[in-house]
Short mmCIF file of C-alpha atoms in Angstrom, two decimals:
data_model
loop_
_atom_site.label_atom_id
_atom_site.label_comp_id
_atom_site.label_asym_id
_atom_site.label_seq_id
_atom_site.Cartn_x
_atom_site.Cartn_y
_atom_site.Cartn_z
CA UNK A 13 -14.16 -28.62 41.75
CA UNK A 14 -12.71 -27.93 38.59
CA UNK A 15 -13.65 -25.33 36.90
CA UNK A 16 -11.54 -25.05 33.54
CA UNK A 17 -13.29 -24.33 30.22
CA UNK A 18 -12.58 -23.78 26.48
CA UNK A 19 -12.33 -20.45 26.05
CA UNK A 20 -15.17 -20.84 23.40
CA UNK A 21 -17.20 -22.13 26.35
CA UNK A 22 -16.15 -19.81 29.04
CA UNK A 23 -17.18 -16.53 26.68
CA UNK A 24 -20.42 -18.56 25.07
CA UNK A 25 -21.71 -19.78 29.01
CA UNK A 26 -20.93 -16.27 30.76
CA UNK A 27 -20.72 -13.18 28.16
CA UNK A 28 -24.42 -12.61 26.76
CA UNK A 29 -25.45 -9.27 24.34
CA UNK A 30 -26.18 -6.29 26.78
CA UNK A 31 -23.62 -7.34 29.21
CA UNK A 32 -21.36 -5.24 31.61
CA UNK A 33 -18.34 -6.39 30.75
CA UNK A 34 -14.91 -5.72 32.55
CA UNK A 35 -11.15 -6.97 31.03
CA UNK A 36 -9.22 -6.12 32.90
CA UNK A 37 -4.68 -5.93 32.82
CA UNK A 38 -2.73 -2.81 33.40
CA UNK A 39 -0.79 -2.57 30.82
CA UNK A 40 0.30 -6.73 31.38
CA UNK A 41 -1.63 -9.74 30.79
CA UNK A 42 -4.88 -8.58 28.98
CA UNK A 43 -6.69 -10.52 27.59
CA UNK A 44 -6.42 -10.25 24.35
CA UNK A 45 -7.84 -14.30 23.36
CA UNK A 46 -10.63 -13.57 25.12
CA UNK A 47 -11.64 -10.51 23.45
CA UNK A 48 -10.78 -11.80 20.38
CA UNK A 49 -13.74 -15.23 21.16
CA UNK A 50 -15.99 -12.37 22.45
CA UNK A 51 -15.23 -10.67 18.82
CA UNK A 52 -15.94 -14.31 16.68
CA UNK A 53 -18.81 -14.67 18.78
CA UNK A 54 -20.90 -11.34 17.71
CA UNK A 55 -21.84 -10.13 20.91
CA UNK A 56 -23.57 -6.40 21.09
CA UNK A 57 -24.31 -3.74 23.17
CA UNK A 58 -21.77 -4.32 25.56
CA UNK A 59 -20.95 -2.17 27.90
CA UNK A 60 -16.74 -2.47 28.08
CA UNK A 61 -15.38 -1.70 31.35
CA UNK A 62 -11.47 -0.83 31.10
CA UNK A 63 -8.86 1.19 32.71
CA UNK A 64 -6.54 2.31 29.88
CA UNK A 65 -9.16 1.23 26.93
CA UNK A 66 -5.93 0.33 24.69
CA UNK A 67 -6.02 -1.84 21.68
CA UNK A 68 -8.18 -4.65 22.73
CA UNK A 69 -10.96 -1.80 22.96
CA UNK A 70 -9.92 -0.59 19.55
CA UNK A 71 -10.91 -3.91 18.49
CA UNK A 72 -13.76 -4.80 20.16
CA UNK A 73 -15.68 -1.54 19.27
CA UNK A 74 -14.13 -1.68 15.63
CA UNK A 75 -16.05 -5.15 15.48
CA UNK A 76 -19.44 -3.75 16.77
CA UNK A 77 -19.36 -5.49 20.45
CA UNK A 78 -19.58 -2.25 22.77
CA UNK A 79 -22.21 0.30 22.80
CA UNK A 80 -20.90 2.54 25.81
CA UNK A 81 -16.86 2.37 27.43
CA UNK A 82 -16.63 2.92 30.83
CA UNK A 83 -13.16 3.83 31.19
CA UNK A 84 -9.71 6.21 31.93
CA UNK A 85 -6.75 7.50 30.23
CA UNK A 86 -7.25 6.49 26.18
CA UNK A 87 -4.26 5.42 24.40
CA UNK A 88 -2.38 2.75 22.41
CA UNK A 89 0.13 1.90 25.22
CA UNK A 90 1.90 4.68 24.81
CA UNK A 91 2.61 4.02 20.90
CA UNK A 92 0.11 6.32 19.71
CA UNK A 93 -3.71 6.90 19.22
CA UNK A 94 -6.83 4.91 19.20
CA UNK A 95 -7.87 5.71 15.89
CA UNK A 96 -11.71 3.75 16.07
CA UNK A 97 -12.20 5.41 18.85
CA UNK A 98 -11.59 8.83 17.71
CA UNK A 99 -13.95 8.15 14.83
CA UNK A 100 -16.43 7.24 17.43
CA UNK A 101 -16.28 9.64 19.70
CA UNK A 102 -15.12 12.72 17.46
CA UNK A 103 -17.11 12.50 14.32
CA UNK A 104 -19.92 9.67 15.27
CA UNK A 105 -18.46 7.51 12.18
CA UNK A 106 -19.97 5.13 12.10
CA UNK A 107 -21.78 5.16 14.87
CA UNK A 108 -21.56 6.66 18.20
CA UNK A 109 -20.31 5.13 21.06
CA UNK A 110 -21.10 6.20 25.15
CA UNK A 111 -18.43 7.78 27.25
CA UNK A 112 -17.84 7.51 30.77
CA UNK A 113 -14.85 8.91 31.93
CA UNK A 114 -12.84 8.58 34.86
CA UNK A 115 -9.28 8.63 35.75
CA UNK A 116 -7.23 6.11 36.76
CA UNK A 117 -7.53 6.04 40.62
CA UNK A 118 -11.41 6.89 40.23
CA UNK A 119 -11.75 3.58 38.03
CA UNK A 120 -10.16 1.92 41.15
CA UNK A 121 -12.35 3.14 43.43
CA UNK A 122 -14.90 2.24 41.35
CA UNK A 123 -13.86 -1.46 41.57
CA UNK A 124 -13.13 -1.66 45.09
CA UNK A 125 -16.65 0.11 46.10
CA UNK A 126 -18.10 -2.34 43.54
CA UNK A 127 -16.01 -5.36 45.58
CA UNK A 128 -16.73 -4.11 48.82
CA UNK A 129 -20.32 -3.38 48.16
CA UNK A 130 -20.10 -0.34 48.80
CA UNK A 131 -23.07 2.25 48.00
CA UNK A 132 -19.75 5.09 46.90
CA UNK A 133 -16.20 5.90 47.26
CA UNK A 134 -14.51 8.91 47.95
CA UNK A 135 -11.40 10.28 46.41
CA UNK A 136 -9.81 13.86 46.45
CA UNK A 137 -8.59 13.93 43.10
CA UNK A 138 -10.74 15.54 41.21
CA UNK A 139 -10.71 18.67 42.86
CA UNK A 140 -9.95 21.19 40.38
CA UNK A 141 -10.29 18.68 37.26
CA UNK A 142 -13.03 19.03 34.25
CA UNK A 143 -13.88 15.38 34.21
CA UNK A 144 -17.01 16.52 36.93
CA UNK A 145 -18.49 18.85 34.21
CA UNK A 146 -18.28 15.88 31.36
CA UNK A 147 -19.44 12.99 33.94
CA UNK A 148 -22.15 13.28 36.24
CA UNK A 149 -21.92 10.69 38.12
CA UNK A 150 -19.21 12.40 39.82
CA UNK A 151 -20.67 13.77 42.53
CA UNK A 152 -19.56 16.38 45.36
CA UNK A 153 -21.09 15.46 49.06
CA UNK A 154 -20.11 16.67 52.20
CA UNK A 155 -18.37 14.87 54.84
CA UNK A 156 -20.55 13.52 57.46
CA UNK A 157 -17.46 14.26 59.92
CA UNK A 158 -17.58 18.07 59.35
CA UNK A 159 -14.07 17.47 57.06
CA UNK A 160 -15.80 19.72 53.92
CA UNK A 161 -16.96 18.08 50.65
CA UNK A 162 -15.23 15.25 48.83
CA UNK A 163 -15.90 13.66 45.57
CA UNK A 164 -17.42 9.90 45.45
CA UNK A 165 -17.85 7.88 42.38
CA UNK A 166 -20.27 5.00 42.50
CA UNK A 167 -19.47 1.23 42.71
CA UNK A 168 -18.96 -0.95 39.56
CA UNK A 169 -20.26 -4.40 39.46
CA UNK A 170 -19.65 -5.87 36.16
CA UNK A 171 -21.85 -8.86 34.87
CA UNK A 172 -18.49 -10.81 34.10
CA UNK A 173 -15.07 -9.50 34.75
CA UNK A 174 -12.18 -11.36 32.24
CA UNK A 175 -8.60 -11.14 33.34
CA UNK A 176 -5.31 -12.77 32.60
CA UNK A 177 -3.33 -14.36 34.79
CA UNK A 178 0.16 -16.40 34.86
CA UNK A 179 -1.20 -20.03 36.33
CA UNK A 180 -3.65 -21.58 38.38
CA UNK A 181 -5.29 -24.39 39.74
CA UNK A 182 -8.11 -26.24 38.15
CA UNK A 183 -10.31 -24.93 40.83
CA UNK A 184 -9.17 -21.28 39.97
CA UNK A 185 -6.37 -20.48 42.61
CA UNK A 186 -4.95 -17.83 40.23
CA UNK A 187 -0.94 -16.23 40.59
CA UNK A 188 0.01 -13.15 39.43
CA UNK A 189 3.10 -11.74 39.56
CA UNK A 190 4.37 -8.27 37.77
CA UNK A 191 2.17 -5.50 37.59
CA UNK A 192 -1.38 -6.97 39.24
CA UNK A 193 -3.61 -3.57 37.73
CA UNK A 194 -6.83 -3.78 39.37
CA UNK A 195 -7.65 -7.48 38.61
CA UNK A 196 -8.19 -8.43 41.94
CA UNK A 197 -10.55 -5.65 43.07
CA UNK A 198 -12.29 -5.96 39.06
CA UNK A 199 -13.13 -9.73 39.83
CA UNK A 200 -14.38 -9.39 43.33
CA UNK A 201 -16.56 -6.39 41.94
CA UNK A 202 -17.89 -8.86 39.58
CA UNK A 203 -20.75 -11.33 39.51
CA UNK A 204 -19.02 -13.91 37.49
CA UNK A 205 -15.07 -13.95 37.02
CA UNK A 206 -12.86 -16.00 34.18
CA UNK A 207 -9.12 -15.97 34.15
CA UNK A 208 -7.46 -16.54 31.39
CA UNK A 209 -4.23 -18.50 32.22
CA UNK A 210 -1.22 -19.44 30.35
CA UNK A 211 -0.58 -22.31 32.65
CA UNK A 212 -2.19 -25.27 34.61
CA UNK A 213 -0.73 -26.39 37.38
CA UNK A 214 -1.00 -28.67 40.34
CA UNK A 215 -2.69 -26.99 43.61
CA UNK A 216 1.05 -28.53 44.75
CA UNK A 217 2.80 -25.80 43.05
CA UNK A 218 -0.10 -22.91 43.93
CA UNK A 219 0.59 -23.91 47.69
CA UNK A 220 4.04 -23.71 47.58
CA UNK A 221 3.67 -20.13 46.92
CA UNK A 222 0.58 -18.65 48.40
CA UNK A 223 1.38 -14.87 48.37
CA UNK A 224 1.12 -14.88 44.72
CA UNK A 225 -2.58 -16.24 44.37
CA UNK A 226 -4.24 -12.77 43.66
CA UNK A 227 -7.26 -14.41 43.37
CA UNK A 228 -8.56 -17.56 45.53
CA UNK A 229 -10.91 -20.40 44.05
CA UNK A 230 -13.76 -18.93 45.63
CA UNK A 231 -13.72 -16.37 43.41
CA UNK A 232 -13.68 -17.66 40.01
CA UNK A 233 -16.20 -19.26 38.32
CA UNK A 234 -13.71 -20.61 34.76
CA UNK A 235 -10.50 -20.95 34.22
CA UNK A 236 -9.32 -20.84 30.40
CA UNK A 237 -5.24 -22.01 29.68
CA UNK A 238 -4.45 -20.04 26.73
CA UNK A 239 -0.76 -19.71 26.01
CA UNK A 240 0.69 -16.62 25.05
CA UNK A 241 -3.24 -15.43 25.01
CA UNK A 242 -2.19 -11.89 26.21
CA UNK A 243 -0.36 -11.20 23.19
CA UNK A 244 0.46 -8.52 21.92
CA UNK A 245 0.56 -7.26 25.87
CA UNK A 246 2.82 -9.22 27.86
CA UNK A 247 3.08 -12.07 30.67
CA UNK A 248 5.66 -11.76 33.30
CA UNK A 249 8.38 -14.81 33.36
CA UNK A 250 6.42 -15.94 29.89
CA UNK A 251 7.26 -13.39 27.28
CA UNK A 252 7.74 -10.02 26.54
CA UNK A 253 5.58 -6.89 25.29
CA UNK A 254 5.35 -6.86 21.31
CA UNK A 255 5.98 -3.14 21.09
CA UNK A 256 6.14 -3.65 17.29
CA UNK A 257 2.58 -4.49 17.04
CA UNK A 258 1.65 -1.49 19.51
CA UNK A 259 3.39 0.72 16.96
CA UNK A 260 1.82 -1.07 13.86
CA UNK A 261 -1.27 -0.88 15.15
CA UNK A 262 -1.27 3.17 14.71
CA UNK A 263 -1.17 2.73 11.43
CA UNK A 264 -3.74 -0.15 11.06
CA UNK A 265 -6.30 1.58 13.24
CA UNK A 266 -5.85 5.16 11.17
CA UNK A 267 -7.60 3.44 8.21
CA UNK A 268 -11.34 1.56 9.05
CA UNK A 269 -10.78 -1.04 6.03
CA UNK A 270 -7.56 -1.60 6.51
CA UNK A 271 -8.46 -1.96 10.48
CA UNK A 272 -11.26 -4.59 9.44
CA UNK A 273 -9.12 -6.65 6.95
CA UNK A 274 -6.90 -6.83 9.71
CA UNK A 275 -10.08 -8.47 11.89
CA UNK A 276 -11.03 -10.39 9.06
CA UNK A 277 -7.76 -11.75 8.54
CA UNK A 278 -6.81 -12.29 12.30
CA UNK A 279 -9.97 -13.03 14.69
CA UNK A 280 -12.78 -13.34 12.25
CA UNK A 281 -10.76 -16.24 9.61
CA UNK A 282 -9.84 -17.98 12.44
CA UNK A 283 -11.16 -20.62 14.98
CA UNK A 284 -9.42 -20.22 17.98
CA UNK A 285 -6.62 -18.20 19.61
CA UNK A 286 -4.43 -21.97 18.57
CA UNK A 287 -4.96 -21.00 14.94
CA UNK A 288 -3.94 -17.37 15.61
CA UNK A 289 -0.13 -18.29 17.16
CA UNK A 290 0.05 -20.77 14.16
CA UNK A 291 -0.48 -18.15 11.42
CA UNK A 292 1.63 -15.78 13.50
CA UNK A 293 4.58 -18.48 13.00
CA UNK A 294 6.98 -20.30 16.01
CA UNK A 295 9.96 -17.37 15.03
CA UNK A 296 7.74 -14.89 15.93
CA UNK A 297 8.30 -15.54 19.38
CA UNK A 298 12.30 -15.21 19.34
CA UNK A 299 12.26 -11.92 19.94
CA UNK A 300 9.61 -11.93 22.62
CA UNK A 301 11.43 -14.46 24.69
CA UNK A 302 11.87 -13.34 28.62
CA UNK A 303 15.48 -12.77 29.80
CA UNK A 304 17.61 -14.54 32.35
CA UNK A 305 15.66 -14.38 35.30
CA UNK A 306 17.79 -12.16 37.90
CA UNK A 307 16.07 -13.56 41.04
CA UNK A 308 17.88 -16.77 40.08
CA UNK A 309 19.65 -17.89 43.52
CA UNK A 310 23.03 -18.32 43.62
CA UNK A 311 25.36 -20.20 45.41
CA UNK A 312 27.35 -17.76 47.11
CA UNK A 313 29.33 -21.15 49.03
CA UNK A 314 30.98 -22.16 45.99
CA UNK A 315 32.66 -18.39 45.43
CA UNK A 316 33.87 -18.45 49.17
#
């Protein structure tokens, strides 16, 4: 069956106003494009699911989409703050936005309670923390095996979960390779899945190496190819991390109009994620070209 859509119709069939909605990419392969279609499309009241809410939350709250972030550990990247969100959540300004804060491995358990069906999860690791007196759904139960109390967080089953991958099939046999995040427990969790891809490819080439199909056809319900549609995160073998842009992005975020010419200018004035790698320019991209690959056999016979 195949399932690819325009990424216009993949966001427009499955991401509706009021949605639970998980993207999903540690740190690699977000999915930036689709955010960005989510963004032209004026969805509300989202609910934005997202370990490490980086940039792409930045943007999506700065437009108005989200109404409450369910999420871990906020920061650019590494490259500095989230300013939208601090106005948010600090002063209210403009609005306010809902909190729900977890950490990392909590947001996992989350997902794989979620994909397992799963009423909880427990974890140890918040023993000790503060994030039990600022969420309550953190709760402390005892351990029906006489091992003392343990924290459980409840499952998360996102209306549509949106991830990035490297290629797939036009059924939606996805490979990822690199840092995987949580992608594969976030789409499971979910009750739809799209994948944003930067390649098609024959079910040839997804056979020919089946232990890096993350997630199986069964799975999915679209498949979007959208080169280079993580940008500015990265894809593995494709191209690299625009740190540039993380760091500019400080700066651009610090000041709300300057933060909404910049969505003006880059999501709002444009039709597609196409338009947005033309205005960005082909020598853009020289700098964010992958290396030699160092896996590359070699043929040791012709040094003997």
């Amino acid at each position: 069956m195949d399932k690819t859509l325009s990424m216009k119709e993949a966001i427009g069939r499955y991401v509706g106003d009021g949605m639970t909605v998980a993207l999903e990419g540690f740190s690699h392969l977000i999915p930036f494009a689709a955010a960005h279609e989510i963004i032209r499309q004026g969805r509300k009241d989202l609910t934005l699911c997202r370990m490490t809410p980086d940039i792409v939350s930045d943007q999506l709250v700065a437009a108005g989409c989200v109404r409450k972030l369910v999420a871990s550990f906020f920061a650019s990247g590494s490259a500095g703050s989230l300013y939208e969100l601090r106005r948010r959540i600090e002063n209210q300004d403009p609005l306010p936005l809902e909190v729900e804060e977890y950490s990392h491995y909590g947001m996992v358990c989350r997902y794989q309670a979620g994909a397992a069906r799963l009423p909880f999860f427990p974890l140890r690791s918040y023993a000790g923390s503060d994030l039990p007196a600022l969420n309550p759904q953190l709760r402390l139960v005892d351990d029906p095996y006489g091992g003392g109390s343990v924290y459980v967080v409840p499952p998360l089953n996102p209306d549509v979960t949106i991830i990035g991958a490297q290629r797939a099939d036009s059924s939606g046999n996805a490979q990822i390779w690199g840092i995987a995040g949580v992608q594969q427990e976030a789409v499971y969790a979910a009750k739809k899945a799209i994948v944003v891809v930067e390649e098609l490819v024959d079910d040839e080439v997804i056979r020919s190496d089946p232990s890096r199909t993350l997630i199986p056809s069964h799975a999915v319900d679209a498949v979007v190819v959208c080169p280079r549609g993580a940008h500015p995160s990265y894809a593995q073998g494709y191209y690299d991390r625009d740190c540039g842009f993380y760091r500019r992005w400080t700066e651009i975020s610090k000041d709300p109009s300057r933060l909404r010419d910049w969505l003006d200018d880059w999501v709002y004035a444009l039709d597609s994620h196409s338009e947005y790698l033309a205005k960005l320019g082909a020598d853009y991209w020289t700098d964010l070209e992958v290396g030699s690959k160092l896996s590359t056999p070699v043929d040791y016979g012709s040094r003997l």
